[in-house]
mmCIF file of C-alpha atoms in Angstrom:
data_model
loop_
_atom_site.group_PDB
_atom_site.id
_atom_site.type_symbol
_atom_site.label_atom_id
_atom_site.label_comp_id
_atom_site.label_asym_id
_atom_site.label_seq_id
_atom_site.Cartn_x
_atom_site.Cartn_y
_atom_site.Cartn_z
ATOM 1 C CA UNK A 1 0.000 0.000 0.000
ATOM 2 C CA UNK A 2 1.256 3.115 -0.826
ATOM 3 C CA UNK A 3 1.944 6.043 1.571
ATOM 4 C CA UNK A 4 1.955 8.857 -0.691
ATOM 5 C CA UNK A 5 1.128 8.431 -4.502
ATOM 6 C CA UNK A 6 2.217 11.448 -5.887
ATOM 7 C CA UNK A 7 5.298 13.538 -6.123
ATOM 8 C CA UNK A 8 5.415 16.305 -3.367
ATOM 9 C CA UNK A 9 6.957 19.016 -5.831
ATOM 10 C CA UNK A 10 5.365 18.353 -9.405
ATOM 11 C CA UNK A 11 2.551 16.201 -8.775
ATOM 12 C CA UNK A 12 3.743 13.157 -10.768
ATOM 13 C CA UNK A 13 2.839 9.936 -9.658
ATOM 14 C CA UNK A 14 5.201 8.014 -8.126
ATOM 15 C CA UNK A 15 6.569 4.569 -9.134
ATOM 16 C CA UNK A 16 8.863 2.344 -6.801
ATOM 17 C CA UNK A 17 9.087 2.193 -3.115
ATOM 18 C CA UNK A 18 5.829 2.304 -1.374
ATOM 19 C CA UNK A 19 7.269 5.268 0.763
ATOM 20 C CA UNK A 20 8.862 7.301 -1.698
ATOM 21 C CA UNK A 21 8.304 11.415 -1.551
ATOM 22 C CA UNK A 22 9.226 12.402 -4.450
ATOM 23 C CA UNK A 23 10.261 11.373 -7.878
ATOM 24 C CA UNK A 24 13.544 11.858 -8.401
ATOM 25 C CA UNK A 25 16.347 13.958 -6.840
ATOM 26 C CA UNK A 26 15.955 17.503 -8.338
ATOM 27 C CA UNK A 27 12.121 17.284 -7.182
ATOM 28 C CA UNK A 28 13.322 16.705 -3.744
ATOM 29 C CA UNK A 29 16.009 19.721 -4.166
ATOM 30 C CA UNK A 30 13.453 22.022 -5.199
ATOM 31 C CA UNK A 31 11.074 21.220 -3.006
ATOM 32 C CA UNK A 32 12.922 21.845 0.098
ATOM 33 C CA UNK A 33 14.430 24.874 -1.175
ATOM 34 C CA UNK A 34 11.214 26.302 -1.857
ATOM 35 C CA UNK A 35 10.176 25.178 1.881
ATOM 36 C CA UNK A 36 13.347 27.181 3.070
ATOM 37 C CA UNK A 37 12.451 30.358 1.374
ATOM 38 C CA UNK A 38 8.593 30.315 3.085
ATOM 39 C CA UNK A 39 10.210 30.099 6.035
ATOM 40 C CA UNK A 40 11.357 33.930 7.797
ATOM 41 C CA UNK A 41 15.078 34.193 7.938
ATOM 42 C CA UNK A 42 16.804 33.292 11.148
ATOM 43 C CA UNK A 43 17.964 35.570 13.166
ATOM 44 C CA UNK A 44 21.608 34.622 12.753
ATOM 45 C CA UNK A 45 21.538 34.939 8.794
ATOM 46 C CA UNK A 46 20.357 38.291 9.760
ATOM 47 C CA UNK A 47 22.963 39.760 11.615
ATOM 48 C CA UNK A 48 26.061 37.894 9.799
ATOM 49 C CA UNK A 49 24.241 39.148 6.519
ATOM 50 C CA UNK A 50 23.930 42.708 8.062
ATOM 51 C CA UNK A 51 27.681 42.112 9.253
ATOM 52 C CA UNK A 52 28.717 41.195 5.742
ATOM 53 C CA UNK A 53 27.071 44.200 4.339
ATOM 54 C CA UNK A 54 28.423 46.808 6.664
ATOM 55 C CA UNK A 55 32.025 45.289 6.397
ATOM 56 C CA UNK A 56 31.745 45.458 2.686
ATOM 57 C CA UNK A 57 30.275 49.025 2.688
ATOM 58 C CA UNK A 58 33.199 50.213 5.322
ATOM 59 C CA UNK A 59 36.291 48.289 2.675
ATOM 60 C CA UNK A 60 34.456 49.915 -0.194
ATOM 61 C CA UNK A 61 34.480 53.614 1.087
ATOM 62 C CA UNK A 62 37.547 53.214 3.176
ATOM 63 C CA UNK A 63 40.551 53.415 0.616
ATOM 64 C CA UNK A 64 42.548 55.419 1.931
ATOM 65 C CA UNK A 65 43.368 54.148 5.407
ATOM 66 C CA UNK A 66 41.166 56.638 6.806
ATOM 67 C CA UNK A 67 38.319 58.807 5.785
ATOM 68 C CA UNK A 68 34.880 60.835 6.561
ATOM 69 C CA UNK A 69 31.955 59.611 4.365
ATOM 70 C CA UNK A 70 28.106 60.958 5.463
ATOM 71 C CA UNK A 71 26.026 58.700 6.998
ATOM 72 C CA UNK A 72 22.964 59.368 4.705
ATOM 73 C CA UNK A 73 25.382 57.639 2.106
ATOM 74 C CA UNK A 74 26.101 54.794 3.567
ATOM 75 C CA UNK A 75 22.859 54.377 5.458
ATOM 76 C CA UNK A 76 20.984 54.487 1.939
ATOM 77 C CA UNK A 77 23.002 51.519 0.902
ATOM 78 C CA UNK A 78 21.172 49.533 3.481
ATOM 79 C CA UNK A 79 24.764 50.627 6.595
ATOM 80 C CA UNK A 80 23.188 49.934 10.353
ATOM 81 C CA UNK A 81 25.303 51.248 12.816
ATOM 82 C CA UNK A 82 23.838 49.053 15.439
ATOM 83 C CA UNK A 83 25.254 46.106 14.363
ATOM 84 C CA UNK A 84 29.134 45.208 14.877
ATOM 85 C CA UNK A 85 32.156 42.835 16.102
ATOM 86 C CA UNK A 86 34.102 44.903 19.029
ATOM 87 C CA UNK A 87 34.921 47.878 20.034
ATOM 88 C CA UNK A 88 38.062 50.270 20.273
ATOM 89 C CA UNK A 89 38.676 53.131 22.609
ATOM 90 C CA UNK A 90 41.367 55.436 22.186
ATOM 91 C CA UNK A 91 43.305 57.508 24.632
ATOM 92 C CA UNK A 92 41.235 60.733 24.595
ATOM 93 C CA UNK A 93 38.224 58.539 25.235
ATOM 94 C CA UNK A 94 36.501 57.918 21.866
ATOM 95 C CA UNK A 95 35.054 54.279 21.100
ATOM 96 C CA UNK A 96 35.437 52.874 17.556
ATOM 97 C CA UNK A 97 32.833 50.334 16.508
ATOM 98 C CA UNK A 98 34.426 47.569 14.341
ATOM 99 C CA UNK A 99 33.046 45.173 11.519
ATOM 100 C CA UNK A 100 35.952 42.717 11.646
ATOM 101 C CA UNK A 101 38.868 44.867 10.913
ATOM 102 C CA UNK A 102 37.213 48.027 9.303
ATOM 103 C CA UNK A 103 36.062 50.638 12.023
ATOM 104 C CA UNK A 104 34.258 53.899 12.665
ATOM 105 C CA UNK A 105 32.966 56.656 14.624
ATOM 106 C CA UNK A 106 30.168 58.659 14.370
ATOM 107 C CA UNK A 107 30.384 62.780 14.149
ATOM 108 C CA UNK A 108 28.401 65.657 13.812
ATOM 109 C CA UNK A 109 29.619 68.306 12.117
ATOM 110 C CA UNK A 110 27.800 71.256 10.527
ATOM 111 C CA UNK A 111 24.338 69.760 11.690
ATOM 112 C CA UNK A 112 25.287 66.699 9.480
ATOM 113 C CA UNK A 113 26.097 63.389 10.389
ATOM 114 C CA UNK A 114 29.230 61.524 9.413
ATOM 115 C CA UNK A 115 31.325 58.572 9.794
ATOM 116 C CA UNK A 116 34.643 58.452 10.553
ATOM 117 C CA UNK A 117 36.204 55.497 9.139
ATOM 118 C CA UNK A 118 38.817 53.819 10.209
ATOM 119 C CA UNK A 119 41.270 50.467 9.662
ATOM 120 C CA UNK A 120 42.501 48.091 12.404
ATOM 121 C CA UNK A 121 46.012 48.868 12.988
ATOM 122 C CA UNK A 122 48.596 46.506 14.984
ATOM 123 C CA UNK A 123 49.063 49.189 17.977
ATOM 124 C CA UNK A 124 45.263 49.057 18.626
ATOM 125 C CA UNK A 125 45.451 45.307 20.180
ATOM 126 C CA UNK A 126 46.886 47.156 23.637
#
């Protein structure tokens, strides 16, 4: 007696095993894939996407070792300050937020915000 008698992805019906799911392979592949993309993202692949992007968005703007971009900029490419690695505080006091080894600080200046970025350097490990 058969369990299931068609294919859970494209409907086929199945031949074979009595218990058998789905038809072949690539059915099975797509249909789980498809259940993985109905399902909301977990909260880890959120914040090491969110990581990726801000790391990529500090290496991309950050060419010159270090450099004042405005936040509007790099929060319109999708930037959120709230998420990083670790943290660096100099000796007058200020804290650098780091995404892996690119770093900033936030300033105002003018009534506009911007972010001073930054690179991990050997004599910050102190």
């Amino acid at each position: 007696m058969r369990i299931q008698q068609y294919c859970k992805h494209c409907n086929k019906e199945l031949q074979g095993r009595t218990d058998k799911k789905y038809c072949n392979l690539h059915c099975k592949s797509a249909f789980q894939y498809q259940q993985a993309q109905e399902q909301p993202e977990r909260f880890y692949n959120r914040v090491d996407n969110q990581l990726r992007l801000n790391r990529k968005l500090l290496k991309e703007f950050n060419k010159g070792g270090k450099v004042t971009v405005r936040a509007e900029v790099l929060k319109e490419l999708g930037f959120n300050s709230n998420f990083f690695t670790h943290y660096w505080k100099n000796t007058k006091g200020d804290v650098y937020l780091f995404v892996y080894e690119y770093g900033f600080i936030k300033r105002t200046e003018n009534n506009s915000e911007k972010y001073v970025l930054i690179q991990w350097q050997d004599y910050m490990e102190k």
